[in-house]
mmCIF file of N, CA and C in Angstrom:
data_model
loop_
_atom_site.group_PDB
_atom_site.id
_atom_site.type_symbol
_atom_site.label_atom_id
_atom_site.label_comp_id
_atom_site.label_asym_id
_atom_site.label_seq_id
_atom_site.Cartn_x
_atom_site.Cartn_y
_atom_site.Cartn_z
ATOM 1 N N TYR A 1 39.041 -17.410 6.442
ATOM 2 C CA TYR A 1 38.732 -18.690 7.063
ATOM 3 C C TYR A 1 37.767 -19.495 6.190
ATOM 4 N N TRP A 2 37.287 -20.622 6.718
ATOM 5 C CA TRP A 2 36.383 -21.501 5.981
ATOM 6 C C TRP A 2 35.088 -21.645 6.772
ATOM 7 N N ASP A 3 34.117 -22.341 6.214
ATOM 8 C CA ASP A 3 32.836 -22.549 6.904
ATOM 9 C C ASP A 3 33.028 -23.506 8.064
ATOM 10 N N GLY A 4 33.501 -22.982 9.174
ATOM 11 C CA GLY A 4 33.782 -23.832 10.327
ATOM 12 C C GLY A 4 33.609 -23.062 11.619
ATOM 13 N N VAL A 5 34.505 -23.311 12.560
ATOM 14 C CA VAL A 5 34.372 -22.715 13.884
ATOM 15 C C VAL A 5 34.483 -21.187 13.850
ATOM 16 N N PRO A 6 35.524 -20.601 13.218
ATOM 17 C CA PRO A 6 35.653 -19.148 13.203
ATOM 18 C C PRO A 6 34.437 -18.472 12.583
ATOM 19 N N VAL A 7 33.976 -18.993 11.449
ATOM 20 C CA VAL A 7 32.825 -18.412 10.764
ATOM 21 C C VAL A 7 31.581 -18.550 11.628
ATOM 22 N N GLY A 8 31.474 -19.682 12.332
ATOM 23 C CA GLY A 8 30.326 -19.890 13.211
ATOM 24 C C GLY A 8 30.285 -18.856 14.328
ATOM 25 N N ASN A 9 31.442 -18.591 14.925
ATOM 26 C CA ASN A 9 31.510 -17.618 16.007
ATOM 27 C C ASN A 9 31.182 -16.220 15.509
ATOM 28 N N ILE A 10 31.704 -15.857 14.334
ATOM 29 C CA ILE A 10 31.441 -14.542 13.757
ATOM 30 C C ILE A 10 29.962 -14.405 13.411
ATOM 31 N N ALA A 11 29.377 -15.490 12.895
ATOM 32 C CA ALA A 11 27.962 -15.460 12.530
ATOM 33 C C ALA A 11 27.096 -15.219 13.767
ATOM 34 N N LEU A 12 27.477 -15.833 14.887
ATOM 35 C CA LEU A 12 26.726 -15.626 16.121
ATOM 36 C C LEU A 12 26.826 -14.168 16.571
ATOM 37 N N GLY A 13 28.004 -13.578 16.397
ATOM 38 C CA GLY A 13 28.215 -12.202 16.836
ATOM 39 C C GLY A 13 27.600 -11.180 15.892
ATOM 40 N N CYS A 14 27.794 -11.363 14.585
ATOM 41 C CA CYS A 14 27.377 -10.368 13.603
ATOM 42 C C CYS A 14 26.048 -10.726 12.954
ATOM 43 N N GLY A 15 25.691 -12.014 12.960
ATOM 44 C CA GLY A 15 24.400 -12.429 12.428
ATOM 45 C C GLY A 15 24.392 -12.611 10.927
ATOM 46 N N TRP A 16 25.567 -12.846 10.292
ATOM 47 C CA TRP A 16 25.559 -13.081 8.840
ATOM 48 C C TRP A 16 25.764 -14.558 8.556
ATOM 49 N N VAL A 17 24.909 -15.073 7.699
ATOM 50 C CA VAL A 17 24.959 -16.484 7.323
ATOM 51 C C VAL A 17 24.939 -17.369 8.581
ATOM 52 N N SER A 18 24.198 -16.914 9.587
ATOM 53 C CA SER A 18 24.219 -17.614 10.873
ATOM 54 C C SER A 18 23.678 -19.030 10.749
ATOM 55 N N VAL A 19 22.583 -19.194 10.015
ATOM 56 C CA VAL A 19 21.964 -20.516 9.889
ATOM 57 C C VAL A 19 22.930 -21.493 9.240
ATOM 58 N N ARG A 20 23.510 -21.099 8.095
ATOM 59 C CA ARG A 20 24.425 -21.991 7.385
ATOM 60 C C ARG A 20 25.644 -22.300 8.250
ATOM 61 N N ALA A 21 26.189 -21.291 8.878
ATOM 62 C CA ALA A 21 27.375 -21.486 9.704
ATOM 63 C C ALA A 21 27.080 -22.417 10.879
ATOM 64 N N LEU A 22 25.905 -22.248 11.484
ATOM 65 C CA LEU A 22 25.549 -23.112 12.611
ATOM 66 C C LEU A 22 25.363 -24.545 12.159
ATOM 67 N N VAL A 23 24.767 -24.729 10.982
ATOM 68 C CA VAL A 23 24.598 -26.080 10.448
ATOM 69 C C VAL A 23 25.958 -26.721 10.216
ATOM 70 N N ARG A 24 26.872 -25.965 9.591
ATOM 71 C CA ARG A 24 28.230 -26.478 9.347
ATOM 72 C C ARG A 24 28.908 -26.809 10.680
ATOM 73 N N PHE A 25 28.735 -25.912 11.642
ATOM 74 C CA PHE A 25 29.346 -26.089 12.950
ATOM 75 C C PHE A 25 28.857 -27.383 13.589
ATOM 76 N N LYS A 26 27.537 -27.612 13.547
ATOM 77 C CA LYS A 26 26.974 -28.836 14.124
ATOM 78 C C LYS A 26 27.528 -30.065 13.422
ATOM 79 N N ILE A 27 27.654 -30.009 12.089
ATOM 80 C CA ILE A 27 28.178 -31.139 11.327
ATOM 81 C C ILE A 27 29.629 -31.418 11.729
ATOM 82 N N ILE A 28 30.422 -30.351 11.859
ATOM 83 C CA ILE A 28 31.835 -30.506 12.220
ATOM 84 C C ILE A 28 31.957 -31.093 13.626
ATOM 85 N N ILE A 29 31.192 -30.561 14.570
ATOM 86 C CA ILE A 29 31.218 -31.074 15.944
ATOM 87 C C ILE A 29 30.798 -32.539 15.958
ATOM 88 N N GLY A 30 29.757 -32.864 15.185
ATOM 89 C CA GLY A 30 29.292 -34.246 15.101
ATOM 90 C C GLY A 30 30.368 -35.165 14.548
ATOM 91 N N ALA A 31 31.107 -34.667 13.549
ATOM 92 C CA ALA A 31 32.168 -35.470 12.944
ATOM 93 C C ALA A 31 33.306 -35.690 13.950
ATOM 94 N N TRP A 32 33.635 -34.625 14.720
ATOM 95 C CA TRP A 32 34.706 -34.745 15.707
ATOM 96 C C TRP A 32 34.328 -35.728 16.804
ATOM 97 N N ILE A 33 33.079 -35.590 17.313
ATOM 98 C CA ILE A 33 32.626 -36.463 18.398
ATOM 99 C C ILE A 33 32.449 -37.891 17.890
ATOM 100 N N GLY A 34 31.968 -38.004 16.641
ATOM 101 C CA GLY A 34 31.760 -39.322 16.060
ATOM 102 C C GLY A 34 30.493 -39.981 16.587
#
């Protein structure tokens, strides 16, 4: 996968690269919501 939703969910569960994944996730959600 890519630095997006799947990686964000895995990071929350496993705790790897959680900060970066959450930042990417917030950016993606922000872009979708506009």
